[in-house]
Coordinates of C-alpha atoms in Angstrom, one line a residue:
M1 CA 0.1 9.1 -10.9
K2 CA -2.7 9.4 -8.4
K3 CA -2.2 13.1 -8.0
P4 CA -1.0 14.4 -4.6
L5 CA -3.7 16.5 -3.1
V6 CA -3.2 19.9 -1.3
G7 CA -5.0 19.3 1.9
A8 CA -8.3 17.6 2.8
F9 CA -10.3 20.7 1.8
A10 CA -9.0 20.8 -1.7
A11 CA -9.6 17.0 -2.0
A12 CA -13.1 17.4 -0.7
L13 CA -13.7 20.1 -3.4
L14 CA -12.3 17.7 -6.0
L15 CA -14.8 15.0 -5.1
A16 CA -17.7 17.4 -4.7
G17 CA -17.0 18.6 -8.2
A18 CA -17.3 15.0 -9.4
G19 CA -20.6 14.5 -7.6
A20 CA -19.2 12.4 -4.8
A21 CA -18.5 13.0 -1.1
P22 CA -15.4 11.9 0.9
A23 CA -15.9 8.3 2.1
V24 CA -16.3 7.6 5.8
A25 CA -14.5 4.7 7.4
Q26 CA -17.6 3.0 8.8
G27 CA -19.1 2.6 5.4
D28 CA -16.0 1.0 3.9
V29 CA -14.7 -1.4 6.4
S30 CA -16.2 -4.9 6.1
A31 CA -14.7 -6.3 9.3
Q32 CA -17.9 -7.3 11.1
D33 CA -18.0 -10.8 12.7
N34 CA -19.9 -13.2 10.4
H35 CA -20.0 -15.7 13.2
S36 CA -22.1 -13.7 15.7
A37 CA -25.1 -15.4 17.2
T38 CA -28.4 -14.8 15.4
P39 CA -30.6 -12.3 17.4
G40 CA -33.4 -14.0 19.2
K41 CA -32.0 -17.5 18.8
A42 CA -31.8 -19.3 22.1
A43 CA -28.4 -20.8 23.0
T44 CA -28.5 -24.6 23.3
G45 CA -26.1 -27.5 23.8
S46 CA -24.7 -29.1 20.7
T47 CA -26.6 -32.1 19.5
E48 CA -24.8 -35.3 18.5
A49 CA -25.4 -34.4 14.8
E50 CA -23.9 -31.0 15.3
S51 CA -20.9 -32.4 17.0
L52 CA -20.4 -34.9 14.3
G53 CA -20.7 -32.2 11.6
T54 CA -18.2 -30.0 13.4
A55 CA -15.7 -32.9 13.7
L56 CA -16.2 -33.7 10.0
D57 CA -15.6 -30.1 9.0
E58 CA -12.3 -30.1 11.0
V59 CA -11.1 -33.3 9.3
L60 CA -11.9 -31.8 5.9
G61 CA -10.3 -28.4 6.8
K62 CA -13.6 -26.5 6.7
G63 CA -13.4 -25.5 10.3
K64 CA -10.4 -23.2 9.7
Q65 CA -11.0 -19.5 10.4
K66 CA -11.3 -17.3 7.3
P67 CA -8.8 -14.5 6.9
Q68 CA -9.7 -11.3 8.9
A69 CA -11.1 -8.5 6.8
V70 CA -8.6 -5.8 6.0
D71 CA -9.0 -2.7 8.0
F72 CA -7.3 0.7 8.5
A73 CA -5.1 -0.2 11.5
G74 CA -1.5 1.0 10.8
T75 CA -2.4 3.2 7.9
V76 CA -1.6 6.9 7.9
A77 CA -2.8 10.0 6.2
L78 CA -0.2 12.4 4.8
S79 CA -0.9 16.0 3.9
N80 CA -1.4 15.0 0.2
C81 CA -1.4 11.2 0.1
S82 CA -1.9 7.9 1.9
G83 CA 0.7 5.7 3.6
S84 CA 1.3 3.1 6.2
V85 CA 3.6 2.1 9.1
V86 CA 5.5 -0.9 7.8
R87 CA 8.0 -3.4 9.1
T88 CA 10.1 -6.1 7.5
P89 CA 9.8 -9.7 8.9
D90 CA 13.1 -9.3 10.8
A91 CA 12.3 -5.9 12.4
Q92 CA 12.8 -5.6 16.1
P93 CA 10.4 -3.9 18.5
G94 CA 13.0 -1.3 19.5
D95 CA 13.8 -0.3 15.9
P96 CA 12.6 3.1 14.6
A97 CA 9.3 2.6 12.8
L98 CA 9.1 3.3 9.1
V99 CA 6.3 4.9 7.1
M100 CA 5.9 4.0 3.4
S101 CA 4.3 6.1 0.7
N102 CA 5.1 7.1 -2.9
G103 CA 8.1 8.9 -4.2
H104 CA 5.8 11.3 -5.9
C105 CA 4.2 12.3 -2.5
L106 CA 7.4 13.8 -1.1
E107 CA 7.0 17.2 0.6
G108 CA 9.8 18.6 -1.6
G109 CA 8.2 17.6 -4.9
M110 CA 8.6 14.7 -7.3
P111 CA 12.1 13.3 -7.8
G112 CA 13.3 13.4 -11.4
P113 CA 14.1 10.4 -13.5
G114 CA 17.2 8.7 -12.1
E115 CA 17.1 10.7 -8.8
V116 CA 17.4 8.7 -5.6
L117 CA 17.1 10.5 -2.2
V118 CA 18.7 8.9 0.9
D119 CA 18.9 10.1 4.5
Q120 CA 17.4 13.6 3.8
P121 CA 16.2 15.8 6.8
S122 CA 12.4 15.7 7.3
S123 CA 10.0 16.6 10.1
R124 CA 6.9 15.5 8.3
T125 CA 3.9 14.3 10.3
F126 CA 1.5 11.5 9.7
D127 CA -2.0 10.9 11.2
L128 CA -2.2 7.4 12.5
L129 CA -5.4 5.5 12.0
D130 CA -7.0 2.6 14.0
A131 CA -9.0 -0.3 12.6
S132 CA -12.1 1.8 12.1
G133 CA -10.3 4.7 10.4
A134 CA -10.3 7.0 13.4
E135 CA -7.2 9.2 13.9
V136 CA -5.6 8.2 17.1
G137 CA -2.4 10.1 17.1
T138 CA 0.3 11.9 15.2
L139 CA 3.6 10.4 14.2
K140 CA 6.7 12.4 13.2
A141 CA 9.6 11.7 10.9
S142 CA 13.2 12.1 11.9
K143 CA 14.3 11.8 8.2
L144 CA 13.4 10.7 4.8
A145 CA 15.3 7.4 4.7
Y146 CA 14.7 6.7 1.0
G147 CA 12.7 8.1 -1.9
T148 CA 12.6 7.7 -5.7
M149 CA 10.5 7.5 -8.8
T150 CA 13.0 5.5 -10.7
D151 CA 12.1 1.8 -11.4
T152 CA 9.6 2.1 -8.6
D153 CA 7.6 4.9 -6.9
V154 CA 8.3 4.7 -3.1
S155 CA 9.3 6.7 -0.1
L156 CA 10.3 5.4 3.3
Y157 CA 10.3 7.8 6.3
E158 CA 12.1 6.9 9.5
L159 CA 10.1 8.0 12.5
T160 CA 11.0 9.4 16.0
S161 CA 9.0 6.5 17.5
T162 CA 9.9 2.8 17.6
Y163 CA 7.5 0.0 16.7
E164 CA 7.0 -0.9 20.4
Q165 CA 6.3 2.7 21.4
I166 CA 3.6 3.0 18.7
E167 CA 2.0 -0.3 19.8
S168 CA 2.3 0.6 23.5
E169 CA 0.7 4.0 23.1
Y170 CA -1.9 3.3 20.4
G171 CA -2.3 -0.4 20.4
I172 CA -1.5 -0.6 16.7
K173 CA 1.0 -2.9 15.0
A174 CA 2.9 -2.1 11.9
L175 CA 1.9 -3.8 8.6
E176 CA 4.4 -6.4 7.6
L177 CA 6.0 -6.3 4.1
N178 CA 5.8 -9.6 2.3
A179 CA 9.3 -10.8 1.3
E180 CA 8.0 -12.8 -1.7
H181 CA 6.9 -11.7 -5.2
P182 CA 3.0 -11.7 -5.3
T183 CA 1.1 -13.9 -7.8
A184 CA -1.6 -13.0 -10.4
G185 CA -5.1 -13.6 -9.2
T186 CA -4.4 -12.7 -5.5
A187 CA -7.2 -11.0 -3.8
I188 CA -6.1 -7.6 -2.5
T189 CA -7.3 -4.5 -0.8
V190 CA -5.9 -1.0 -1.3
V191 CA -6.3 0.9 2.0
S192 CA -6.3 4.7 1.7
G193 CA -5.6 6.5 5.0
Y194 CA -6.2 9.9 3.3
W195 CA -9.8 9.0 2.3
K196 CA -10.4 6.4 4.9
K197 CA -11.7 4.2 2.1
T198 CA -10.8 0.7 0.8
Y199 CA -10.8 -0.7 -2.7
S200 CA -11.0 -4.5 -3.2
C201 CA -10.1 -6.4 -6.3
N202 CA -7.4 -8.9 -7.6
I203 CA -4.0 -8.7 -9.1
D204 CA -4.7 -8.9 -12.8
G205 CA -1.1 -9.3 -13.8
F206 CA 2.4 -7.7 -14.0
V207 CA 3.7 -5.1 -16.4
P208 CA 7.4 -5.4 -17.4
T209 CA 7.6 -1.7 -18.1
L210 CA 5.1 1.0 -17.1
K211 CA 5.8 4.5 -18.6
E212 CA 4.3 7.7 -17.4
G213 CA 5.6 11.1 -18.6
D214 CA 9.4 11.1 -17.9
W215 CA 9.2 8.2 -15.4
T216 CA 9.6 4.4 -16.0
W217 CA 8.6 1.7 -13.5
K218 CA 9.4 -2.0 -13.7
D219 CA 7.3 -5.1 -12.9
S220 CA 4.3 -3.1 -11.9
V221 CA 1.2 -4.6 -10.4
R222 CA -1.9 -4.2 -12.6
Y223 CA -5.3 -4.3 -10.8
T224 CA -8.5 -5.8 -12.1
D225 CA -11.1 -3.3 -13.0
A226 CA -12.8 -3.2 -9.6
C227 CA -10.1 -1.1 -7.9
K228 CA -11.2 2.4 -9.0
T229 CA -8.5 4.3 -7.0
I230 CA -8.5 8.2 -7.1
G231 CA -6.2 11.1 -6.3
G232 CA -5.1 11.0 -2.7
T233 CA -4.9 7.2 -2.7
S234 CA -1.3 7.5 -3.7
G235 CA 1.0 5.6 -1.3
S236 CA -1.8 3.4 0.0
P237 CA -0.6 -0.1 1.1
V238 CA -1.8 -2.9 -1.2
V239 CA -2.7 -5.8 1.2
D240 CA -2.9 -9.5 0.4
D241 CA -6.3 -10.4 1.8
A242 CA -5.2 -13.9 2.7
T243 CA -2.1 -13.0 4.7
G244 CA -2.7 -9.4 5.8
K245 CA 0.8 -8.6 4.4
V246 CA 1.7 -5.7 2.2
V247 CA 2.6 -6.7 -1.4
A248 CA 2.7 -3.3 -3.1
V249 CA 2.2 0.4 -2.8
N250 CA -0.6 2.0 -4.9
N251 CA 0.7 4.7 -7.3
T252 CA -1.1 5.4 -10.6
G253 CA -3.8 4.8 -13.2
N254 CA -4.7 5.7 -16.7
E255 CA -7.4 8.4 -16.4
S256 CA -8.3 9.5 -19.9
G257 CA -6.9 6.9 -22.3
E258 CA -3.8 8.9 -23.4
E259 CA -0.6 7.1 -24.2
C260 CA 2.4 7.4 -21.7
T261 CA 1.5 10.9 -20.5
V262 CA 1.3 12.1 -16.9
N263 CA -1.7 10.5 -15.2
N264 CA -2.0 8.2 -18.2
P265 CA 0.6 5.4 -17.9
C266 CA 1.1 3.0 -20.7
E267 CA 2.3 -0.6 -20.6
V268 CA 5.3 -1.7 -22.6
D269 CA 5.9 -5.4 -23.1
E270 CA 9.2 -7.3 -23.7
N271 CA 8.9 -6.6 -27.4
G272 CA 8.3 -2.9 -27.0
E273 CA 4.6 -3.1 -27.8
I274 CA 2.6 -0.4 -26.1
T275 CA -0.8 -1.0 -24.6
V276 CA -3.1 1.6 -23.1
R277 CA -5.8 0.5 -20.6
K278 CA -8.1 3.5 -19.8
G279 CA -9.5 3.3 -16.3
I280 CA -7.1 0.7 -15.1
N281 CA -4.9 1.3 -12.0
Y282 CA -1.5 0.1 -10.9
A283 CA 0.9 -0.3 -8.0
Q284 CA 4.6 -0.9 -7.4
Q285 CA 5.8 -4.1 -5.7
T286 CA 7.5 -3.9 -2.3
Y287 CA 9.1 -7.3 -1.8
Q288 CA 12.4 -6.1 -3.4
M289 CA 12.8 -3.5 -0.7
V290 CA 12.8 -6.0 2.2
P291 CA 16.5 -7.0 2.0
C292 CA 17.4 -3.2 1.8
V293 CA 16.2 -2.6 5.4
G294 CA 18.8 -3.6 7.9
A295 CA 19.2 -3.6 11.7
G296 CA 17.8 -0.5 13.3
S297 CA 15.7 0.2 10.2
K298 CA 18.7 1.5 8.4
I299 CA 18.6 1.5 4.6
D300 CA 21.4 -0.5 3.1
L301 CA 21.3 -0.4 -0.7
S302 CA 24.4 -2.6 -1.0
A303 CA 22.8 -5.5 0.9
E304 CA 22.4 -8.8 -0.9
G305 CA 19.1 -9.1 -2.6
C306 CA 18.3 -5.3 -2.3
G307 CA 16.2 -4.4 -5.4
L308 CA 16.0 -0.6 -4.8
P309 CA 17.9 1.7 -7.2
K310 CA 20.9 3.5 -5.8
P311 CA 21.8 7.2 -6.2
G312 CA 23.1 7.8 -9.7
A313 CA 20.8 5.2 -11.2
V314 CA 19.9 5.7 -14.8
A315 CA 16.2 5.8 -15.4
G316 CA 14.8 3.0 -17.4
K317 CA 18.0 0.9 -17.3

């Protein structure tokens, strides 16, 4: 697991000991407009050649806008982890907003194998970030709607604010959960609200079973080598660069090459063969939770298509 950190001060000491400093948002966001006018170039009317070229580009599909660079808007910082305000495709503006993070980031400690928490009291707070990574407000939970480390590693907090209240007060929209299974090769960005830092890479593939200590996760996302996530990035949304939708939640990585120990997950294939990939990091898919969120942001584990484990689930089954 990407170890939960005890406050920003402890996290800063951790990085300082490693010879690094906490990242600042401005240095990590690559959202500058690449279509800005070149300084010093006089504005002129389009020539016939330029107009013809533009028309040809449009016919060939080259005139389409490129996807916007992924930024921090809608992400949050927890006391020990990262997270994001998320919504399903069918969520309504007046629904209570949801914050997603990892199950191992819960304020009450890590759930045991097979443990599923539903509708637990919580007054946890979250620092909401804007596109640049600046903290613009504090959101508060009304309850822990769902949390587990069985089959997946996720927590969903229901907030005291609705989606429209957050957008009206802060001008920030929730990140949408993609309802479809992602594909290998997809360009992604892991967005850490805790560190105000982003990590860009691709989905390298999917792991049938990922084991770490006493926990087992299914169909996990494996990143390519470029996403060097660290402690405190736990719970970060994994965003599809092309759509801007969330496809997974960042949760772990093999730190020292050990086999199946805490902070050193191992991959287990369909034949039971174990593979250890030192330095490689992982996430848990989120498409399977979309059918579980019903009207009013209520969690319905019996809903058709809901892929989240229910209370009483048997770990690894």
